PDB file of C-alpha atoms in Angstrom:
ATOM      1  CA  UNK A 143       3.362  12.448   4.298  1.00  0.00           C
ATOM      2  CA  UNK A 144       1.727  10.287   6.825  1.00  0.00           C
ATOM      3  CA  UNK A 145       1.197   7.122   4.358  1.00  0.00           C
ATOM      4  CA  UNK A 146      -0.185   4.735   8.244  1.00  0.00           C
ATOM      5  CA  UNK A 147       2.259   2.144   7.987  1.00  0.00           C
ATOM      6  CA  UNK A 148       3.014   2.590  11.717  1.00  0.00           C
ATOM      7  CA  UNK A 149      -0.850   2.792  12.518  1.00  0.00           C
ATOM      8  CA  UNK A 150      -1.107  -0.430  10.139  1.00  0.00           C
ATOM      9  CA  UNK A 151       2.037  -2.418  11.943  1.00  0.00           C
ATOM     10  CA  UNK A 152       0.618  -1.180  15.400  1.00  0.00           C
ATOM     11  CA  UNK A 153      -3.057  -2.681  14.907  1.00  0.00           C
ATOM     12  CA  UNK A 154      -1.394  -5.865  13.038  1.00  0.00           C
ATOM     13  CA  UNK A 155       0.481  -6.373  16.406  1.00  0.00           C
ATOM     14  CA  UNK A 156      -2.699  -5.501  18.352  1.00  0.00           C
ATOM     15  CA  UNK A 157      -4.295  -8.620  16.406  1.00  0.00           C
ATOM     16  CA  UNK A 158      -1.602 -10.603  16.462  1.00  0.00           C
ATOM     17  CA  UNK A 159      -1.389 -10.274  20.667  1.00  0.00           C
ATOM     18  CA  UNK A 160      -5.025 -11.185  20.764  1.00  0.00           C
ATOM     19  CA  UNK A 161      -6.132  -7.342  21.886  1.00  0.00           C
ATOM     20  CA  UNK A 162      -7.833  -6.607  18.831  1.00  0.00           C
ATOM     21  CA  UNK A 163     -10.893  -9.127  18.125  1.00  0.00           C
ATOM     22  CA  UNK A 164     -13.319  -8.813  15.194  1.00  0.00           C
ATOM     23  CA  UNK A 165     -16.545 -10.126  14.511  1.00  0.00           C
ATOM     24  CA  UNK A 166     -15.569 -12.309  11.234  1.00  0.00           C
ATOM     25  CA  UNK A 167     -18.261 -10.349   8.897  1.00  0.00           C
ATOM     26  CA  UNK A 168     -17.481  -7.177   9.928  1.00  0.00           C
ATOM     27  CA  UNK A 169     -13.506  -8.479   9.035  1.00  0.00           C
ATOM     28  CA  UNK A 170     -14.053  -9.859   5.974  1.00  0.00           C
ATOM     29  CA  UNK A 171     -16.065  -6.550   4.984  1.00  0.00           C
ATOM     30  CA  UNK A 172     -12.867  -4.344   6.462  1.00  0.00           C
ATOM     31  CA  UNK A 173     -10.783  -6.343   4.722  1.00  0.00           C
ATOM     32  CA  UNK A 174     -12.864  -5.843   1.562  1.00  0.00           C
ATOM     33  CA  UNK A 175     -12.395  -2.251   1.310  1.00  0.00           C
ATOM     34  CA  UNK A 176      -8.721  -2.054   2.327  1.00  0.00           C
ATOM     35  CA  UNK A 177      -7.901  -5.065  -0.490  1.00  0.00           C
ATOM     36  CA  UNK A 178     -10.206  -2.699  -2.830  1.00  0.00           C
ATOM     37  CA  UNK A 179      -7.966   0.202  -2.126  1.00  0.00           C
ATOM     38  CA  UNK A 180      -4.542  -1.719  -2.459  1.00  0.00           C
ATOM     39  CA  UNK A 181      -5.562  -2.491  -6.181  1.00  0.00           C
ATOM     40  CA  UNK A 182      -6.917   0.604  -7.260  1.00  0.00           C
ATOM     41  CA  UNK A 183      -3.202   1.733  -6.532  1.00  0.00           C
ATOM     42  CA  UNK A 184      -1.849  -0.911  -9.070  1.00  0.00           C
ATOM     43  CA  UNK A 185      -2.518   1.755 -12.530  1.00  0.00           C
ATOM     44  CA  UNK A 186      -1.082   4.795 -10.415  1.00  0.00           C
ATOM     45  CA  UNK A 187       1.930   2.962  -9.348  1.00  0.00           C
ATOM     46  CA  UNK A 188       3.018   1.450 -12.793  1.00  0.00           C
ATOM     47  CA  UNK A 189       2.244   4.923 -14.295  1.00  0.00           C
ATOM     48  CA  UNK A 190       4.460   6.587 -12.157  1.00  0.00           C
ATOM     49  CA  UNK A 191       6.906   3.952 -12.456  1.00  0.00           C
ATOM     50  CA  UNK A 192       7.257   4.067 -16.339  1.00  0.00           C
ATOM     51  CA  UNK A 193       8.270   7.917 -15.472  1.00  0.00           C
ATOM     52  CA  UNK A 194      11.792   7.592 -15.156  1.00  0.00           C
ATOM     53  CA  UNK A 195      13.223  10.368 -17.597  1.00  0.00           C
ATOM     54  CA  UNK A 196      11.202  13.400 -19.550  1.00  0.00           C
ATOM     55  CA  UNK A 197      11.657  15.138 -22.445  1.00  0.00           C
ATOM     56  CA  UNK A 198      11.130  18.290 -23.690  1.00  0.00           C
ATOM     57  CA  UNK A 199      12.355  20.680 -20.722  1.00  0.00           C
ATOM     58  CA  UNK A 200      15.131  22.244 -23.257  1.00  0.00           C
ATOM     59  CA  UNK A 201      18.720  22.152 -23.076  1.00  0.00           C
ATOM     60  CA  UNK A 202      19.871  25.056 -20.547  1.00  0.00           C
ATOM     61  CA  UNK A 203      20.685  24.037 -17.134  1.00  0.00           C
ATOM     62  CA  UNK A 204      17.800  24.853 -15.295  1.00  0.00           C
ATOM     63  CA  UNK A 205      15.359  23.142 -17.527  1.00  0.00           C
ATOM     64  CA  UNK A 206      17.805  20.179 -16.639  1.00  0.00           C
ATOM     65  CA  UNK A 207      17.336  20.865 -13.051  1.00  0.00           C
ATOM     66  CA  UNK A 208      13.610  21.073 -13.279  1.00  0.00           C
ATOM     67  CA  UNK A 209      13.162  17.927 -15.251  1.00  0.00           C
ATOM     68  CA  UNK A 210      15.738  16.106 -12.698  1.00  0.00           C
ATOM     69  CA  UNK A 211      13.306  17.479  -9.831  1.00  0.00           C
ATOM     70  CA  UNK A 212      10.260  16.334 -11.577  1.00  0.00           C
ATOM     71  CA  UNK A 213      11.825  12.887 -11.980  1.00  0.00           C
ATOM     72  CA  UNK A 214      12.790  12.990  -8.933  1.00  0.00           C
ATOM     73  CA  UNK A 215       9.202  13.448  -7.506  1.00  0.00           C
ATOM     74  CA  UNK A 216       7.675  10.855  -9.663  1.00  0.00           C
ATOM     75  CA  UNK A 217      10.333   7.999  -7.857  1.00  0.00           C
ATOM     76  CA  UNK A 218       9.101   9.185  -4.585  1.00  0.00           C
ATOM     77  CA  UNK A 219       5.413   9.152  -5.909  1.00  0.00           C
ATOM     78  CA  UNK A 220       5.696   5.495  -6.973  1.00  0.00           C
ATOM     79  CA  UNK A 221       7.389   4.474  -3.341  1.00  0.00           C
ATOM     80  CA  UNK A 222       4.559   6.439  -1.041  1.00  0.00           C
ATOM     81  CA  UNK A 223       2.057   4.599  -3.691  1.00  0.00           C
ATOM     82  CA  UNK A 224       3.924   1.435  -3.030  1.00  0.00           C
ATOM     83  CA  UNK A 225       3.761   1.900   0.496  1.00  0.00           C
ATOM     84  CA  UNK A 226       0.628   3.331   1.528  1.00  0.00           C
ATOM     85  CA  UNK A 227      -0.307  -0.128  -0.947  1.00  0.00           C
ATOM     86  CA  UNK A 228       1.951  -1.861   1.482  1.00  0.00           C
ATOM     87  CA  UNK A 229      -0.162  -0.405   4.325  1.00  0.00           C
ATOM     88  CA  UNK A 230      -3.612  -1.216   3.058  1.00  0.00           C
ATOM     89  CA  UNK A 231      -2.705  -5.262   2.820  1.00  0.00           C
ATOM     90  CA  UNK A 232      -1.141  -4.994   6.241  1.00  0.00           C
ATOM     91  CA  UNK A 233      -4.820  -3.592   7.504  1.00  0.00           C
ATOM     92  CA  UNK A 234      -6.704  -5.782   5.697  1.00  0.00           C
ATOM     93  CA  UNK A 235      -3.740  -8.940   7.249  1.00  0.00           C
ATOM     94  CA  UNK A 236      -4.884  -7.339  10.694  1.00  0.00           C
ATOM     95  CA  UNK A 237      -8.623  -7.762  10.096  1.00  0.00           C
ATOM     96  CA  UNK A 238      -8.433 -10.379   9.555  1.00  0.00           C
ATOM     97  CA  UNK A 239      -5.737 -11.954  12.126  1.00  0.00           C
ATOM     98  CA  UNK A 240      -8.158 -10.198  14.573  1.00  0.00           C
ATOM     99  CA  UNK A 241     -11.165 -12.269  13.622  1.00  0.00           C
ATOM    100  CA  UNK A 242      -8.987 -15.654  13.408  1.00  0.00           C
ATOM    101  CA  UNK A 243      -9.548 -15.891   9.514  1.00  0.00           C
ATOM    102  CA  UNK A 244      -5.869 -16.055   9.005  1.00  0.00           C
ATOM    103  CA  UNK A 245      -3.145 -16.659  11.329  1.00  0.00           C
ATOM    104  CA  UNK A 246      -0.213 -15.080  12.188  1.00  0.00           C
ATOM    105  CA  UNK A 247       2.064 -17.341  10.243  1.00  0.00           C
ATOM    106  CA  UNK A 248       0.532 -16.120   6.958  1.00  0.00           C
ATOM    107  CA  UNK A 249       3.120 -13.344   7.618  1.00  0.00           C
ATOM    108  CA  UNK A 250       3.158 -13.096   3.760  1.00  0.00           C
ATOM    109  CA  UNK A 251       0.040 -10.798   3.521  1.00  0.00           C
ATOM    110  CA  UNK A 252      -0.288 -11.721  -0.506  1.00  0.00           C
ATOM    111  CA  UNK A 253      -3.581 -10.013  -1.931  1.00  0.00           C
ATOM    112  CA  UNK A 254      -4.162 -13.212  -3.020  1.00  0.00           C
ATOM    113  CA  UNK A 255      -4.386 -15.094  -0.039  1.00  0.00           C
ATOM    114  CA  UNK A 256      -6.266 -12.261   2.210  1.00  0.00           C
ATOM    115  CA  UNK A 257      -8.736 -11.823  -1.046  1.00  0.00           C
ATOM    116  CA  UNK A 258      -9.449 -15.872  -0.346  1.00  0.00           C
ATOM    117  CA  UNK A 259     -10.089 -15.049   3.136  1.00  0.00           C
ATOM    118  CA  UNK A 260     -12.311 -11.814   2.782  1.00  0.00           C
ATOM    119  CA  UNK A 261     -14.387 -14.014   0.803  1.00  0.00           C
ATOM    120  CA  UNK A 262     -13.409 -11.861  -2.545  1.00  0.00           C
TER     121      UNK A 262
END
């Protein structure tokens, strides 16, 4: 799955060379949606992070193998959430960068701190 995180980095580095300029409303409205996104993915992420082990699947081996694979997907669920989350701060960090409403040394890209510069 294509979750962007090299499309993300590359524009964040686009920004951060001073190639990629933004008017600072139409950043701060970017931002908006990306920082929108990132926390609708909070509920799905600690759902499928309180899926560690199921029950229910019966006792012969392959209903041990099936609930191992469904576990198994829901650990790799919660890290492409946690990434394409990942992704959607970095855009919103390059938005921003690219309209000089942050600078490149807020290399922490906390929700917090881009929400206080998207105006949220």
């Amino acid at each position: 799955m294509n979750t962007g995180e090299y499309s993300a980095a590359a524009l964040y580095e686009q920004a951060r060379g001073g190639v990629f300029h933004l008017d600072p409303a139409v950043a701060r409205e970017c931002a908006t949606h990306f920082l929108r996104f990132a926390g609708l993915l909070d509920p799905q992420i600690e759902q499928t992070a309180r899926i560690r082990t199921l029950d229910g699947f019966g006792g012969f081996d392959s209903a041990r193998q099936l609930r191992r694979g469904f576990e198994s997907k829901a650990v790799e669920l919660t890290a492409t959430l946690t990434t394409l989350q990942d992704c959607a701060l970095r855009m919103a960090a390059a938005y921003l960068l690219a309209a000089g409403l942050i600078r490149d040394t807020d290399e922490t890209h906390s929700r917090a701190l881009l929400s206080a510069r998207a105006g949220l």
